[in-house]
PDB file of C-alpha atoms in Angstrom:
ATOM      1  CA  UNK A 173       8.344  -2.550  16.855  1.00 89.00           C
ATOM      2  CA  UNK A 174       6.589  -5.275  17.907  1.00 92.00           C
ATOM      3  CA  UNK A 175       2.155  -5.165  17.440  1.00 94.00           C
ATOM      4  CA  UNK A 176       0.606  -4.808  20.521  1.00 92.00           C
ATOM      5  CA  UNK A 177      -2.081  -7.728  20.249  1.00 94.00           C
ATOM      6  CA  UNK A 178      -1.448 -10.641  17.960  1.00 96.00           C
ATOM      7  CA  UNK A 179      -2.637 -10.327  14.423  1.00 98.00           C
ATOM      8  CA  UNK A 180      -4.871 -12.896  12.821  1.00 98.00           C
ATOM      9  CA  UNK A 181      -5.054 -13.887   8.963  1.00 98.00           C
ATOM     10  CA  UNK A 182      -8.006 -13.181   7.068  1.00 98.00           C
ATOM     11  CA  UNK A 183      -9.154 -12.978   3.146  1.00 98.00           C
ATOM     12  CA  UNK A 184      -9.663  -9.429   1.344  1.00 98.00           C
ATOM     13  CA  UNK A 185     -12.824  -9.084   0.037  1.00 98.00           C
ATOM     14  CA  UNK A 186     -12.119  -5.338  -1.135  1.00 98.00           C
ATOM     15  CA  UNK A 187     -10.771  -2.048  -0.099  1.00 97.00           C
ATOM     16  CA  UNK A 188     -13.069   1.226  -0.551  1.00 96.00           C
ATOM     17  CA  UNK A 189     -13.054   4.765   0.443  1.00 94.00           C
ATOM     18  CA  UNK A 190      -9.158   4.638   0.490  1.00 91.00           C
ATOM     19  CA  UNK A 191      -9.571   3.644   4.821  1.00 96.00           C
ATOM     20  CA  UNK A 192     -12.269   0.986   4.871  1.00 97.00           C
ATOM     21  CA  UNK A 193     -11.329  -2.799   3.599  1.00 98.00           C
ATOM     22  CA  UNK A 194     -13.749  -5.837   4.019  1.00 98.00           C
ATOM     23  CA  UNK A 195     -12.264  -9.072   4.924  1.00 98.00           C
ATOM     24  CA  UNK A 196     -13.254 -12.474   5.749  1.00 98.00           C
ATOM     25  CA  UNK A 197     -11.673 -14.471   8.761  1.00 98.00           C
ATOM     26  CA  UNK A 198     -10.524 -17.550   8.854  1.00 96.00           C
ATOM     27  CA  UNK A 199     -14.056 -19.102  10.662  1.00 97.00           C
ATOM     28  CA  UNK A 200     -15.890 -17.366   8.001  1.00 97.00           C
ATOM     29  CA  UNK A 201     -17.232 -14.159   9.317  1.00 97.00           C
ATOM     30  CA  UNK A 202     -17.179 -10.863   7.164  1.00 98.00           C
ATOM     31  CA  UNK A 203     -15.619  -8.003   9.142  1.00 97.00           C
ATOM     32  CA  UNK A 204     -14.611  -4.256   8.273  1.00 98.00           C
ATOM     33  CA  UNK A 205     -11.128  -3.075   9.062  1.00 98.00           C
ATOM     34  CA  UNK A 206      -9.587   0.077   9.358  1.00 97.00           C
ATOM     35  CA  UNK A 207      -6.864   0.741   6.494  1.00 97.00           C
ATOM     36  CA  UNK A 208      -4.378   3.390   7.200  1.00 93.00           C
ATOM     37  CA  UNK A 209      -3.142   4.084   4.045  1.00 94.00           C
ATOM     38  CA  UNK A 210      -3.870   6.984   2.156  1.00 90.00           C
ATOM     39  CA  UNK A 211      -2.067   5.758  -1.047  1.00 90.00           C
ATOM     40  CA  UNK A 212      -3.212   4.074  -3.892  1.00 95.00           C
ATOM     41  CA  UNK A 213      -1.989   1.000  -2.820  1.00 96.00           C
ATOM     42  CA  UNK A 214      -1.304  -0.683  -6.246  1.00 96.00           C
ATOM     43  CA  UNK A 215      -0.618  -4.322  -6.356  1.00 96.00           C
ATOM     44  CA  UNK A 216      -1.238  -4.623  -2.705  1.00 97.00           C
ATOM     45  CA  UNK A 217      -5.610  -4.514  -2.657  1.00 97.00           C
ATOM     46  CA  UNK A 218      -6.186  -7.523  -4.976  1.00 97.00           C
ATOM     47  CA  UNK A 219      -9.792  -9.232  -3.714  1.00 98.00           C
ATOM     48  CA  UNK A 220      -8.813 -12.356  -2.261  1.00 98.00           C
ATOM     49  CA  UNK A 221      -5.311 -11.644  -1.152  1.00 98.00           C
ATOM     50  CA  UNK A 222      -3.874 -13.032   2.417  1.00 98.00           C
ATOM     51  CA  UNK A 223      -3.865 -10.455   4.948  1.00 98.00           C
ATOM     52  CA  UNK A 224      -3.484 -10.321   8.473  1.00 98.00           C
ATOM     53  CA  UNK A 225      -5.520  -7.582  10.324  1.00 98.00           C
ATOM     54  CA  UNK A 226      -4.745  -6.373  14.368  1.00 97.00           C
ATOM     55  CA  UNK A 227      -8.100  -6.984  16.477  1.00 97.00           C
ATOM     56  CA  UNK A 228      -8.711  -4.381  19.130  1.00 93.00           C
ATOM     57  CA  UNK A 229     -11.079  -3.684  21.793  1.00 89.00           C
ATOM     58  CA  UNK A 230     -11.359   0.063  21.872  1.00 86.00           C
ATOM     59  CA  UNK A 231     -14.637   1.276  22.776  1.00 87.00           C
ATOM     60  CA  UNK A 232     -13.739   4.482  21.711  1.00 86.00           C
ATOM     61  CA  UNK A 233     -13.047   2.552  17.772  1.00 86.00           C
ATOM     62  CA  UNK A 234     -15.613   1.928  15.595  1.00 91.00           C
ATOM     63  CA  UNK A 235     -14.048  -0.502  13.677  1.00 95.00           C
ATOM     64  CA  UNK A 236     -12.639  -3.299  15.974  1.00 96.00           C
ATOM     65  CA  UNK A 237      -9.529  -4.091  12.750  1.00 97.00           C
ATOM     66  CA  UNK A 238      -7.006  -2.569  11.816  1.00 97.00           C
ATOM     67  CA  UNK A 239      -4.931  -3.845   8.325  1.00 98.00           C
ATOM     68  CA  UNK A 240      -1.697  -4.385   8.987  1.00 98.00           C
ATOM     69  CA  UNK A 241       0.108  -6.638   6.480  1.00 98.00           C
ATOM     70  CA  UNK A 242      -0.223  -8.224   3.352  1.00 98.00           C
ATOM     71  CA  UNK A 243       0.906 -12.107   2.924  1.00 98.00           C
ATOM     72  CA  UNK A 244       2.824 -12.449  -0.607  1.00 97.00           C
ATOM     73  CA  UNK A 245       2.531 -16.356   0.568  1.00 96.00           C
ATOM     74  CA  UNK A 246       5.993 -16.634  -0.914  1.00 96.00           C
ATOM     75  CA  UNK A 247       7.935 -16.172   2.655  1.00 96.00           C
ATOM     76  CA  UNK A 248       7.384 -12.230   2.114  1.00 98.00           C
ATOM     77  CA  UNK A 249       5.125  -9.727   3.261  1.00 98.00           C
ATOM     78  CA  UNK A 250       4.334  -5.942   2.862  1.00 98.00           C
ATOM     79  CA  UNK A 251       3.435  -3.558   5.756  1.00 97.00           C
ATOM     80  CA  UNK A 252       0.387  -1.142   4.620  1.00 97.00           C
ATOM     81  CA  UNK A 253       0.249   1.155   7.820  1.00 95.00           C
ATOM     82  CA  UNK A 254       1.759   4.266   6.983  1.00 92.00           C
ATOM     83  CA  UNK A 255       1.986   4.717  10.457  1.00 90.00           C
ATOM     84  CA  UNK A 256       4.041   1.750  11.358  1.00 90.00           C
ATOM     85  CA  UNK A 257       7.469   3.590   9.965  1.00 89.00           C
ATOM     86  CA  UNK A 258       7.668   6.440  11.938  1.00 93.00           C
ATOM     87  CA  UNK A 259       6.654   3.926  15.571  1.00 92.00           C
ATOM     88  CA  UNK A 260       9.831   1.604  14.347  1.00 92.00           C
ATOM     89  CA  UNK A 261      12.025   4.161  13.510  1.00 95.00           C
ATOM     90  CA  UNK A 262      11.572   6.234  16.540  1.00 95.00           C
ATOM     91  CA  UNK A 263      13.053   3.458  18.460  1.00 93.00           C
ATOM     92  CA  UNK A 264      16.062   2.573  16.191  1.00 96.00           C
ATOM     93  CA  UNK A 265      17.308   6.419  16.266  1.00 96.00           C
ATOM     94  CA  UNK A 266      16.657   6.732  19.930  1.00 96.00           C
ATOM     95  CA  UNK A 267      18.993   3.507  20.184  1.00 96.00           C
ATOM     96  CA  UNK A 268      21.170   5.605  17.710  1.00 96.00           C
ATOM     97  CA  UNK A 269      21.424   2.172  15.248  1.00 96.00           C
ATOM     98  CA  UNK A 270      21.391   4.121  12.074  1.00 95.00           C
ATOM     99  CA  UNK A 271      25.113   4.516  11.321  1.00 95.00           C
ATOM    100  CA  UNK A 272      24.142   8.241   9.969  1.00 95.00           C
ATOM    101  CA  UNK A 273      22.077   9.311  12.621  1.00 97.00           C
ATOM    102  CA  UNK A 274      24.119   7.940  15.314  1.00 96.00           C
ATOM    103  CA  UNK A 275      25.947  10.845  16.652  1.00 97.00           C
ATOM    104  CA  UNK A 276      22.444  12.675  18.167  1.00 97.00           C
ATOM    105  CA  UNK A 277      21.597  11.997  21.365  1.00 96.00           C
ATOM    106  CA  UNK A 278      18.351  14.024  20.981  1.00 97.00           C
ATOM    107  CA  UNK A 279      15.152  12.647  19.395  1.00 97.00           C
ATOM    108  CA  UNK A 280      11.809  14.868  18.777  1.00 97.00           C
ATOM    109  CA  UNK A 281       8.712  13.856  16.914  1.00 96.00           C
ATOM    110  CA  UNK A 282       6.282  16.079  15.140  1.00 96.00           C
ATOM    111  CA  UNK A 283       7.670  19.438  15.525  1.00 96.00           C
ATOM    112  CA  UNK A 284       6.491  22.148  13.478  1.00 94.00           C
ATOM    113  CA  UNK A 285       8.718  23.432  10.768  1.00 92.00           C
ATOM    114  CA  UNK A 286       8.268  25.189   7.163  1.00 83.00           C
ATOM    115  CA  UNK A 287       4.728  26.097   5.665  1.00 82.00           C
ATOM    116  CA  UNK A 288       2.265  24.905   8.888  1.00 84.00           C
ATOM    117  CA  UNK A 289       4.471  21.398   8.499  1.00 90.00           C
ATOM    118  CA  UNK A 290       5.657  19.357  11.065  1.00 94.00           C
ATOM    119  CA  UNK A 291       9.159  17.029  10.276  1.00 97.00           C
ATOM    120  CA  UNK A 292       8.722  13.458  11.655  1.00 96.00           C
ATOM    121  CA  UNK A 293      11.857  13.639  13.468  1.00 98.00           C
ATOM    122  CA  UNK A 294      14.455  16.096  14.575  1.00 98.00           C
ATOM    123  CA  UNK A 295      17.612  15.583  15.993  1.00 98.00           C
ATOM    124  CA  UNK A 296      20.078  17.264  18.461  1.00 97.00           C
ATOM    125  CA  UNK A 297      23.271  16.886  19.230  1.00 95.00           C
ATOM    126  CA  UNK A 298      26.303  18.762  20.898  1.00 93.00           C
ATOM    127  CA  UNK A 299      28.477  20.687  18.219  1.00 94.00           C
ATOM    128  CA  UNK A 300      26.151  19.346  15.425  1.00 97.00           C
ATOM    129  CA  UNK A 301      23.917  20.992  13.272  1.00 97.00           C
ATOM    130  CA  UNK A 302      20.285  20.306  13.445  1.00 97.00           C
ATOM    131  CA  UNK A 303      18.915  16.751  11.285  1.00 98.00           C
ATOM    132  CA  UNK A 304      15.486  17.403  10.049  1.00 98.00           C
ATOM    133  CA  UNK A 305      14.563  13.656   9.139  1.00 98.00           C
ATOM    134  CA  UNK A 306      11.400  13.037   6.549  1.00 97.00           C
ATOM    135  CA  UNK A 307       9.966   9.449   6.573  1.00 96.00           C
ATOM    136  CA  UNK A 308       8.570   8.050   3.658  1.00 96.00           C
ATOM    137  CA  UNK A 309       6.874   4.477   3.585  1.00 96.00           C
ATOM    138  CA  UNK A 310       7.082   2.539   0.270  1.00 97.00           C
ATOM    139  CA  UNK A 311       5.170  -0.162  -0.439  1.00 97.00           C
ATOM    140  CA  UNK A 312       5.008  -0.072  -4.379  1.00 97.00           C
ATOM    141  CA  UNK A 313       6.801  -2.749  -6.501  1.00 97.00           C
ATOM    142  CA  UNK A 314       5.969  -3.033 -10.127  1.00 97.00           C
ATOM    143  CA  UNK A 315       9.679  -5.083 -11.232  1.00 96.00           C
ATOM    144  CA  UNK A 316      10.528  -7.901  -9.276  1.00 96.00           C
ATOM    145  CA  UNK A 317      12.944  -6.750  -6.394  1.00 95.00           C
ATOM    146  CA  UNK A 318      12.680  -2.955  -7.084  1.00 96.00           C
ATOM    147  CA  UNK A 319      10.934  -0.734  -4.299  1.00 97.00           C
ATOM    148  CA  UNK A 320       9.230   2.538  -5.981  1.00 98.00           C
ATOM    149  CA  UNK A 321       7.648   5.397  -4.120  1.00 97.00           C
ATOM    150  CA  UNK A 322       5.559   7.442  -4.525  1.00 97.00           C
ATOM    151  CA  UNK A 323       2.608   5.121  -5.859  1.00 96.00           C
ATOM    152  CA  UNK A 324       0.383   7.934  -6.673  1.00 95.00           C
ATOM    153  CA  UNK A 325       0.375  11.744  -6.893  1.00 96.00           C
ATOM    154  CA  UNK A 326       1.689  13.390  -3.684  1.00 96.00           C
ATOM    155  CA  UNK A 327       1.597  17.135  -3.379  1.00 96.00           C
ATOM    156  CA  UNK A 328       2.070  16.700   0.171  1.00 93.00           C
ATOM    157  CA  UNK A 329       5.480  14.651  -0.215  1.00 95.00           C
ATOM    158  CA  UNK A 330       6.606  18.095  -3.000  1.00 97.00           C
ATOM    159  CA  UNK A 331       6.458  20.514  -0.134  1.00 96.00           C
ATOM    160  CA  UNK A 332       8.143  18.180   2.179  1.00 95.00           C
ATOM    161  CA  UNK A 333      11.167  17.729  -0.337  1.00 97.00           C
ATOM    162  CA  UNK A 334      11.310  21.883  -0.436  1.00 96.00           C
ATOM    163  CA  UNK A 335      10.602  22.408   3.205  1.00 97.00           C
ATOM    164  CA  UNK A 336      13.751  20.003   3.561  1.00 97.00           C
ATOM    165  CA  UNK A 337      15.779  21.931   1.177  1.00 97.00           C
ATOM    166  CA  UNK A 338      14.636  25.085   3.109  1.00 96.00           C
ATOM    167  CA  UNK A 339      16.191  23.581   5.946  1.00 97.00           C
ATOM    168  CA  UNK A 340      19.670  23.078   4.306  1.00 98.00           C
ATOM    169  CA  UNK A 341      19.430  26.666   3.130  1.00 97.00           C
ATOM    170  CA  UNK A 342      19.232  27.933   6.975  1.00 96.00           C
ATOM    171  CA  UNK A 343      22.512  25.817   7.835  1.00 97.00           C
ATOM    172  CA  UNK A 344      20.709  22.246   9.098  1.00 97.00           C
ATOM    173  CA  UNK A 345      21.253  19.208   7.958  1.00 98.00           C
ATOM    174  CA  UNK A 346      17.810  17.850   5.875  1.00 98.00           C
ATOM    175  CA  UNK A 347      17.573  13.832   5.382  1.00 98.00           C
ATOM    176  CA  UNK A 348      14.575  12.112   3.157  1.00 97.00           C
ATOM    177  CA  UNK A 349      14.757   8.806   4.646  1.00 97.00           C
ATOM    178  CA  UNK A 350      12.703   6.017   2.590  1.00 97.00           C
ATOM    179  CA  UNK A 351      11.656   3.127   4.677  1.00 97.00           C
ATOM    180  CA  UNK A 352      11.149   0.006   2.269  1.00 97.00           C
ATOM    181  CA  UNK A 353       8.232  -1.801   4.048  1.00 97.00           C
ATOM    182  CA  UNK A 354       8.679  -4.834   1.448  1.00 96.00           C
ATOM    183  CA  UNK A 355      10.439  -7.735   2.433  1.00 97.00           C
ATOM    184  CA  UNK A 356      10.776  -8.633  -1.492  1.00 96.00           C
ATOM    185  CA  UNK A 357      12.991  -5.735  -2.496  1.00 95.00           C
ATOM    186  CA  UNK A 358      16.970  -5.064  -2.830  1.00 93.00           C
ATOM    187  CA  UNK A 359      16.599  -1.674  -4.864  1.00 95.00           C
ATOM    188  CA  UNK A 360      14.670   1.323  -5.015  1.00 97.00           C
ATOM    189  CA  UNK A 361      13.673   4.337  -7.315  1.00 97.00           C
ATOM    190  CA  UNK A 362      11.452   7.185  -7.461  1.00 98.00           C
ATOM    191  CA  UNK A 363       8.076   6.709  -9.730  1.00 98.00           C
ATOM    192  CA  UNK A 364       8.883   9.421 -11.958  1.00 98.00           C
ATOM    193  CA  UNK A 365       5.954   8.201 -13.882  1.00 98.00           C
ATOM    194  CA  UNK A 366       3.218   8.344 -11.538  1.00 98.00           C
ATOM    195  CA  UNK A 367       4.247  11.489  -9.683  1.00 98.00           C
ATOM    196  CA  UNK A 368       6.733  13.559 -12.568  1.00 98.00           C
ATOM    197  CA  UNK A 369       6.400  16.726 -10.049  1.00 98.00           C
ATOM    198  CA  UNK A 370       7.879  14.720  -6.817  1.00 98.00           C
ATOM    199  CA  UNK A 371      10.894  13.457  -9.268  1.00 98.00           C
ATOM    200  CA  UNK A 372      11.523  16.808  -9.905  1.00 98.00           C
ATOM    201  CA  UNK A 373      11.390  18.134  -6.051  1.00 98.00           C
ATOM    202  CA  UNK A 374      13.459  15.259  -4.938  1.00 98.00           C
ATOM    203  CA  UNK A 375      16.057  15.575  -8.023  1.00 97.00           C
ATOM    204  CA  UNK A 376      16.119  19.709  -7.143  1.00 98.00           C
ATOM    205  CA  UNK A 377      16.198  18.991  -3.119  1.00 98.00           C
ATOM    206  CA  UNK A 378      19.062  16.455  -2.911  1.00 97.00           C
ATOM    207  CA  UNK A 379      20.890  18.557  -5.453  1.00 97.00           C
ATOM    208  CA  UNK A 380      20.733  21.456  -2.739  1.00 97.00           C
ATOM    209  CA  UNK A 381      21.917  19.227  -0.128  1.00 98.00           C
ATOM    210  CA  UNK A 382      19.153  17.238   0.956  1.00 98.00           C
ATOM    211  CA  UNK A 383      20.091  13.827   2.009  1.00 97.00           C
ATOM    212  CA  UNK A 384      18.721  10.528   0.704  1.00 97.00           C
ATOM    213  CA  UNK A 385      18.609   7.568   3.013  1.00 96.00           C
ATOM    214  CA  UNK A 386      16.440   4.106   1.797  1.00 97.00           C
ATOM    215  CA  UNK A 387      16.292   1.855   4.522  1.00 96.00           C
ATOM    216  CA  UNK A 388      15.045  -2.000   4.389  1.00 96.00           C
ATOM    217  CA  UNK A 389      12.881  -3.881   7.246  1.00 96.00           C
ATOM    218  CA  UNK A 390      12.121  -7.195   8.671  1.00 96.00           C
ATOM    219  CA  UNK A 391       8.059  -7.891   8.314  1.00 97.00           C
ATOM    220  CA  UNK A 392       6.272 -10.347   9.631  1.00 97.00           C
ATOM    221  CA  UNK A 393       2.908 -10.937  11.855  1.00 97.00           C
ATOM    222  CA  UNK A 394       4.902 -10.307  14.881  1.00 96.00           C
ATOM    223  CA  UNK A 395       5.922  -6.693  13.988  1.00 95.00           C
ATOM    224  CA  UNK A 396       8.026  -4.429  11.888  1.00 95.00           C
ATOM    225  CA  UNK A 397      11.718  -3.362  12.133  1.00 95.00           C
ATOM    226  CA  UNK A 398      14.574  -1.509  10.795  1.00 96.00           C
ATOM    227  CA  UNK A 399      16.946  -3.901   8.926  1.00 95.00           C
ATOM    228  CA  UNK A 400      19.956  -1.372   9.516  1.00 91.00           C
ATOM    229  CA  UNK A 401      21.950  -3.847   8.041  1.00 86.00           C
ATOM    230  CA  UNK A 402      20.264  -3.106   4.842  1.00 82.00           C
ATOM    231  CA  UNK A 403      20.852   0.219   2.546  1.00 80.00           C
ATOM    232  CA  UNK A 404      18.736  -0.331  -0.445  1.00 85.00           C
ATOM    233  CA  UNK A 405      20.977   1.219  -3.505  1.00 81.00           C
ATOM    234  CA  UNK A 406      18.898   3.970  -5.543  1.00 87.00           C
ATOM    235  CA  UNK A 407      18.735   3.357  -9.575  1.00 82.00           C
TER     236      UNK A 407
END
């Protein structure tokens, strides 16, 4: 998935009421940009950190920025919209290039499901049982090289996990896919820590047959992809 209109680095000044971040461009001006990330973001909001921010211009937006990435300025980078996932994984499973996936020809977005829930994906195929597909992005590292989700309390992501075990229950196949958007990261685990309650779902869920599927990507200010030639190994 490739960004629409070119991104452009800037300076973070701070982020605030979890959407809004303050930046400053490279020529100087202060700006406000859109951050669409409802997480806590730890590690990822330090003042002063390189970012790089998508301009638009939307009459219809009132903020004419959106955050996109941040710049490790080590050669890696971390995507913070939660939204990018979903965009760049639509197109790998419609090219069915996820070795898992690949037998469904059929590929549906947002349809309702569970408790007034809608499953990011669902997939169809001939002689195949329904694959109710959760997407999860991660953007938490606290050990060098180890991807963590979630990075704070998710209630939201616990009735997901049963929804998807739900699923398995009724005959379907259920699949938590994690999508690492850290270029910095070989391994992953859950945050049992921050969010004991979603360690517990998952743990309960993948014990009933939900599947687990962590996913790395390529990052950088051109866009985001999925790197299906790397399977991050849980710990």
């Amino acid at each position: 998935m490739n960004f629409p209109t070119p991104l452009i680095p800037a300076r973070l000044i701070r982020r605030y009421k979890r959407f809004l971040a303050d930046c400053t461009l490279e020529d100087g001006r202060e700006v406000t940009a859109h951050c669409a990330n409802p997480g806590s973001m730890m590690g990822l909001a330090e003042p002063g950190s390189k970012i790089w921010l998508e301009p638009n211009d939307d009459p219809k937006k009132k903020l004419k920025y959106g955050w996109r990435l941040v710049d490790h300025e080590n050669g890696h980078f971390t995507g913070v919209d939660t939204s990018v996932p979903n965009r760049a994984l639509r197109a790998t499973l419609e090219a069915r290039a996820i070795p898992e996936l690949a037998a469904y020809v059929t590929v549906r977005a947002e349809v309702k499901y569970g408790e007034k829930s809608r499953i990011d994906f669902l997939l169809s195929g001939p002689d195949l049982p329904d694959a109710y597909v959760e997407v999860k992005s991660v953007t938490l590292s606290r050990q060098p090289g180890l991807a963590e989700f979630p990075d704070s309390v998710t209630a939201r992501g616990t009735k997901h996990l049963n929804e998807l075990a739900a699923m398995v229950d009724q005959g379907h196949r259920a699949i938590m896919l994690y999508l690492v958007q850290r270029t910095d990261c070989d391994r992953f685990s859950l945050a049992a820590d921050i969010d004991p309650a979603y360690a517990a779902a998952f743990d309960a869920a993948h014990q009933n047959g939900v599947e687990r599927l962590i996913y790395a990507t390529q990052i950088s200010p051109t866009g985001v992809t999925v790197d299906t030639s790397r399977i991050l190994q849980p710990e």
